Amino acid sequence: MPFSRFLTVLRTGLLAGLLAGPVLAGPAAAFEVPYKDFYDELKRFEPRPGTERLALRTSLRAKDRNAELGPVEMRILTADGPQPVPVDAKNAFALPLNPAWVEEGARIELNQDPERFEIRVQVGMKLDDPTRFSYADVVAAFGQFDAVIGKEAGFFAFAVPSAKVLRVQCGTGCTATLAGPKGESTIAADDRGRVNIPKERRLLKENPTITLSRPALWTSISTKDSGTRD
């Protein structure tokens, strides 16, 4: 299954459960989805051998790319009471994966209309240092990414696109300096605040050290070219 199709299926399955709302929770309208819907999809991304260089980022974003979601609030309704799920300013969250909550039929409550948002899952590179890493680290993360996606695709792995670029979100005006045996070069962030580090044979041979002018907030690995929106 092509990776883009895989993410589409992921979002479609989750949204089907979300459309069961709304219910009332306090003074504001809220929507509920079975915790199991999230658990089943995100469990496959749980760290396992061969993924130690990868990091998962899950977020909510507006279906309409010209619109912005308001601040998202989320909690898990369990038998022991509500469990808050921290959501950052970019509406990213890390959902605790607890099989006991699946068994008891826990639900996730959100304050956003599911007709307006979609769930985005991004696989990125884990950074031990948010300002400095080697190109060899990037290549190793690309290799693990390709292996994971190929395994998900199964028989159709031959048709799955491979990693092409590491997008490092570090803000508008951020730069990355690549220092190698033949000198230095600089990559400036795009208009979305992302430094795009491409998969290139030349860089693989030189293995430059990459230094960011600002700490990375998160990363994502893309199968699209550097200048393509995703």
Short mmCIF file of C-alpha atoms in Angstrom, two decimals:
data_model
loop_
_atom_site.label_atom_id
_atom_site.label_comp_id
_atom_site.label_asym_id
_atom_site.label_seq_id
_atom_site.Cartn_x
_atom_site.Cartn_y
_atom_site.Cartn_z
CA MET A 1 0.00 0.00 0.00
CA PRO A 2 1.55 3.39 -0.96
CA PHE A 3 2.47 5.42 2.12
CA SER A 4 0.18 8.32 1.15
CA ARG A 5 -2.70 5.87 0.84
CA PHE A 6 -1.76 4.31 4.19
CA LEU A 7 -2.08 7.69 5.94
CA THR A 8 -5.39 8.33 4.15
CA VAL A 9 -6.75 5.02 5.46
CA LEU A 10 -5.47 5.90 8.92
CA ARG A 11 -7.30 9.22 8.95
CA THR A 12 -10.47 7.76 7.43
CA GLY A 13 -10.72 5.01 10.03
CA LEU A 14 -10.28 7.39 12.91
CA LEU A 15 -12.73 9.95 11.58
CA ALA A 16 -15.42 7.33 11.16
CA GLY A 17 -15.42 6.87 14.92
CA LEU A 18 -15.31 10.58 15.59
CA LEU A 19 -18.52 11.16 13.67
CA ALA A 20 -20.44 9.41 16.44
CA GLY A 21 -20.54 12.72 18.51
CA PRO A 22 -21.47 15.18 19.76
CA VAL A 23 -22.26 14.90 23.45
CA LEU A 24 -22.35 17.61 26.08
CA ALA A 25 -19.52 17.88 28.60
CA GLY A 26 -19.90 20.89 30.86
CA PRO A 27 -20.68 24.18 29.15
CA ALA A 28 -19.06 23.37 25.79
CA ALA A 29 -19.96 20.88 23.07
CA ALA A 30 -17.59 17.91 22.91
CA PHE A 31 -17.14 14.95 20.61
CA GLU A 32 -16.25 11.41 21.60
CA VAL A 33 -14.42 8.60 19.82
CA PRO A 34 -13.59 5.12 21.12
CA TYR A 35 -10.09 5.05 22.61
CA LYS A 36 -9.58 1.77 20.74
CA ASP A 37 -9.76 3.60 17.39
CA PHE A 38 -6.70 5.65 18.26
CA TYR A 39 -4.95 2.79 20.06
CA ASP A 40 -5.21 0.31 17.18
CA GLU A 41 -3.74 2.75 14.67
CA LEU A 42 -1.00 4.27 16.83
CA LYS A 43 0.10 0.95 18.35
CA ARG A 44 1.75 0.01 15.05
CA PHE A 45 4.09 2.99 15.45
CA GLU A 46 5.15 2.01 18.98
CA PRO A 47 8.96 1.79 19.32
CA ARG A 48 10.34 -1.65 18.44
CA PRO A 49 13.67 -3.06 17.28
CA GLY A 50 14.78 -1.27 14.14
CA THR A 51 12.99 2.01 14.91
CA GLU A 52 15.25 3.50 17.59
CA ARG A 53 16.24 6.37 15.29
CA LEU A 54 12.63 7.34 14.55
CA ALA A 55 10.21 9.59 16.41
CA LEU A 56 6.44 9.80 16.03
CA ARG A 57 4.47 13.05 16.01
CA THR A 58 0.67 12.96 16.06
CA SER A 59 -1.35 16.14 15.63
CA LEU A 60 -4.71 17.53 14.58
CA ARG A 61 -4.96 19.95 11.66
CA ALA A 62 -7.77 21.61 9.74
CA LYS A 63 -8.99 19.84 6.62
CA ASP A 64 -9.13 23.25 4.98
CA ARG A 65 -5.47 24.22 4.54
CA ASN A 66 -6.46 27.90 4.61
CA ALA A 67 -8.07 27.56 8.04
CA GLU A 68 -6.63 27.12 11.51
CA LEU A 69 -7.99 25.01 14.34
CA GLY A 70 -8.46 26.67 17.68
CA PRO A 71 -6.63 25.31 20.72
CA VAL A 72 -7.43 21.61 21.03
CA GLU A 73 -8.45 20.08 24.34
CA MET A 74 -8.42 16.32 24.74
CA ARG A 75 -8.89 13.81 27.52
CA ILE A 76 -9.41 10.07 27.90
CA LEU A 77 -12.56 9.03 29.75
CA THR A 78 -11.59 5.94 31.77
CA ALA A 79 -13.15 3.94 34.60
CA ASP A 80 -10.77 5.69 36.99
CA GLY A 81 -11.84 9.12 35.78
CA PRO A 82 -10.78 11.56 33.05
CA GLN A 83 -7.11 11.44 32.02
CA PRO A 84 -5.92 14.72 30.44
CA VAL A 85 -3.85 14.49 27.25
CA PRO A 86 -1.45 17.45 26.91
CA VAL A 87 -1.71 19.20 23.54
CA ASP A 88 0.92 21.75 22.48
CA ALA A 89 0.49 25.06 20.67
CA LYS A 90 0.69 23.27 17.29
CA ASN A 91 -2.05 20.82 18.35
CA ALA A 92 0.41 17.93 18.63
CA PHE A 93 -0.10 15.30 21.31
CA ALA A 94 1.33 12.01 22.58
CA LEU A 95 -1.44 9.57 23.38
CA PRO A 96 -0.69 7.07 26.17
CA LEU A 97 -1.12 3.52 24.87
CA ASN A 98 -2.81 1.45 27.56
CA PRO A 99 -4.42 -1.90 26.62
CA ALA A 100 -6.44 -1.85 29.85
CA TRP A 101 -8.31 1.22 28.59
CA VAL A 102 -9.16 -0.66 25.41
CA GLU A 103 -10.60 -3.54 27.41
CA GLU A 104 -12.78 -1.28 29.55
CA GLY A 105 -14.13 0.64 26.55
CA ALA A 106 -12.56 4.02 27.35
CA ARG A 107 -13.38 6.96 25.09
CA ILE A 108 -11.51 10.04 23.93
CA GLU A 109 -13.25 13.39 24.30
CA LEU A 110 -12.24 16.36 22.14
CA ASN A 111 -13.49 19.93 21.86
CA GLN A 112 -13.21 20.13 18.06
CA ASP A 113 -15.80 19.30 15.41
CA PRO A 114 -14.51 16.22 13.53
CA GLU A 115 -15.97 17.62 10.31
CA ARG A 116 -13.28 20.32 10.44
CA PHE A 117 -10.11 18.41 11.28
CA GLU A 118 -8.02 15.41 10.35
CA ILE A 119 -5.44 13.45 12.28
CA ARG A 120 -1.90 13.67 10.99
CA VAL A 121 0.78 11.13 11.79
CA GLN A 122 4.37 12.11 10.97
CA VAL A 123 7.41 9.89 11.31
CA GLY A 124 10.57 11.85 11.95
CA MET A 125 14.14 11.44 13.11
CA LYS A 126 14.88 11.27 16.82
CA LEU A 127 17.36 13.96 17.85
CA ASP A 128 19.60 13.46 20.88
CA ASP A 129 20.85 17.02 20.34
CA PRO A 130 18.27 19.47 18.90
CA THR A 131 20.98 21.67 17.35
CA ARG A 132 23.66 19.32 16.04
CA PHE A 133 23.79 15.93 14.30
CA SER A 134 25.58 14.21 11.42
CA TYR A 135 24.35 13.45 7.93
CA ALA A 136 25.06 9.79 8.68
CA ASP A 137 22.37 10.03 11.38
CA VAL A 138 19.93 11.32 8.75
CA VAL A 139 20.76 8.48 6.35
CA ALA A 140 20.32 5.90 9.12
CA ALA A 141 16.88 7.34 9.97
CA PHE A 142 15.95 7.23 6.27
CA GLY A 143 16.88 3.55 6.20
CA GLN A 144 14.70 2.70 9.20
CA PHE A 145 11.83 4.74 7.78
CA ASP A 146 11.98 2.88 4.46
CA ALA A 147 12.09 -0.47 6.27
CA VAL A 148 9.04 0.33 8.42
CA ILE A 149 6.97 1.62 5.51
CA GLY A 150 8.01 -1.31 3.33
CA LYS A 151 6.91 -3.74 6.05
CA GLU A 152 3.52 -2.00 6.31
CA ALA A 153 3.11 -2.24 2.55
CA GLY A 154 3.87 -5.97 2.50
CA PHE A 155 3.59 -7.43 -1.00
CA PHE A 156 3.35 -3.94 -2.51
CA ALA A 157 6.59 -2.72 -0.90
CA PHE A 158 8.18 -2.35 -4.36
CA ALA A 159 5.72 0.47 -5.12
CA VAL A 160 6.27 2.44 -1.90
CA PRO A 161 8.24 5.68 -2.34
CA SER A 162 11.40 6.00 -0.27
CA ALA A 163 12.52 8.78 2.05
CA LYS A 164 13.75 11.83 0.15
CA VAL A 165 14.08 14.65 2.67
CA LEU A 166 14.29 15.34 6.39
CA ARG A 167 12.21 18.36 7.30
CA VAL A 168 13.49 20.03 10.45
CA GLN A 169 11.01 22.47 11.97
CA CYS A 170 13.03 25.19 13.67
CA GLY A 171 11.17 28.38 12.70
CA THR A 172 11.30 31.08 10.05
CA GLY A 173 14.81 32.46 9.69
CA CYS A 174 16.44 29.27 10.94
CA THR A 175 19.43 27.92 9.02
CA ALA A 176 21.40 24.68 8.92
CA THR A 177 25.15 24.78 8.35
CA LEU A 178 26.58 21.65 6.77
CA ALA A 179 30.31 21.39 7.50
CA GLY A 180 32.26 18.71 5.65
CA PRO A 181 35.75 18.00 4.30
CA LYS A 182 35.14 20.27 1.29
CA GLY A 183 33.88 23.26 3.26
CA GLU A 184 30.55 24.58 4.48
CA SER A 185 27.15 25.16 2.92
CA THR A 186 23.95 26.58 4.34
CA ILE A 187 20.31 25.59 3.97
CA ALA A 188 17.75 28.24 4.93
CA ALA A 189 14.32 27.43 6.31
CA ASP A 190 11.38 27.67 3.91
CA ASP A 191 8.34 29.89 4.44
CA ARG A 192 6.94 27.30 6.85
CA GLY A 193 10.00 27.38 9.08
CA ARG A 194 11.40 24.05 7.88
CA VAL A 195 14.99 23.32 6.98
CA ASN A 196 14.83 20.64 4.27
CA ILE A 197 17.80 18.29 4.25
CA PRO A 198 17.73 16.16 1.07
CA LYS A 199 18.90 12.64 0.41
CA GLU A 200 21.93 13.16 -1.83
CA ARG A 201 24.81 10.92 -2.82
CA ARG A 202 27.25 13.81 -2.47
CA LEU A 203 26.22 14.46 1.12
CA LEU A 204 26.35 10.75 1.92
CA LYS A 205 29.95 10.65 0.71
CA GLU A 206 31.00 13.79 2.62
CA ASN A 207 28.97 13.07 5.78
CA PRO A 208 28.87 16.70 6.96
CA THR A 209 28.08 17.75 10.51
CA ILE A 210 24.78 19.67 10.56
CA THR A 211 24.41 22.57 12.98
CA LEU A 212 21.11 24.42 13.37
CA SER A 213 20.95 28.11 14.26
CA ARG A 214 17.94 27.35 16.48
CA PRO A 215 16.92 24.18 18.32
CA ALA A 216 14.69 21.85 16.32
CA LEU A 217 11.09 21.69 17.54
CA TRP A 218 10.39 18.46 15.65
CA THR A 219 11.32 16.64 12.47
CA SER A 220 9.46 14.70 9.80
CA ILE A 221 10.67 12.43 7.03
CA SER A 222 9.02 12.97 3.65
CA THR A 223 8.85 10.89 0.49
CA LYS A 224 8.36 14.11 -1.49
CA ASP A 225 10.98 16.47 -2.87
CA SER A 226 12.33 19.34 -0.78
CA GLY A 227 10.18 22.02 -2.41
CA THR A 228 6.93 20.05 -2.27
CA ARG A 229 4.23 20.80 0.30
CA ASP A 230 3.01 17.95 2.49
#
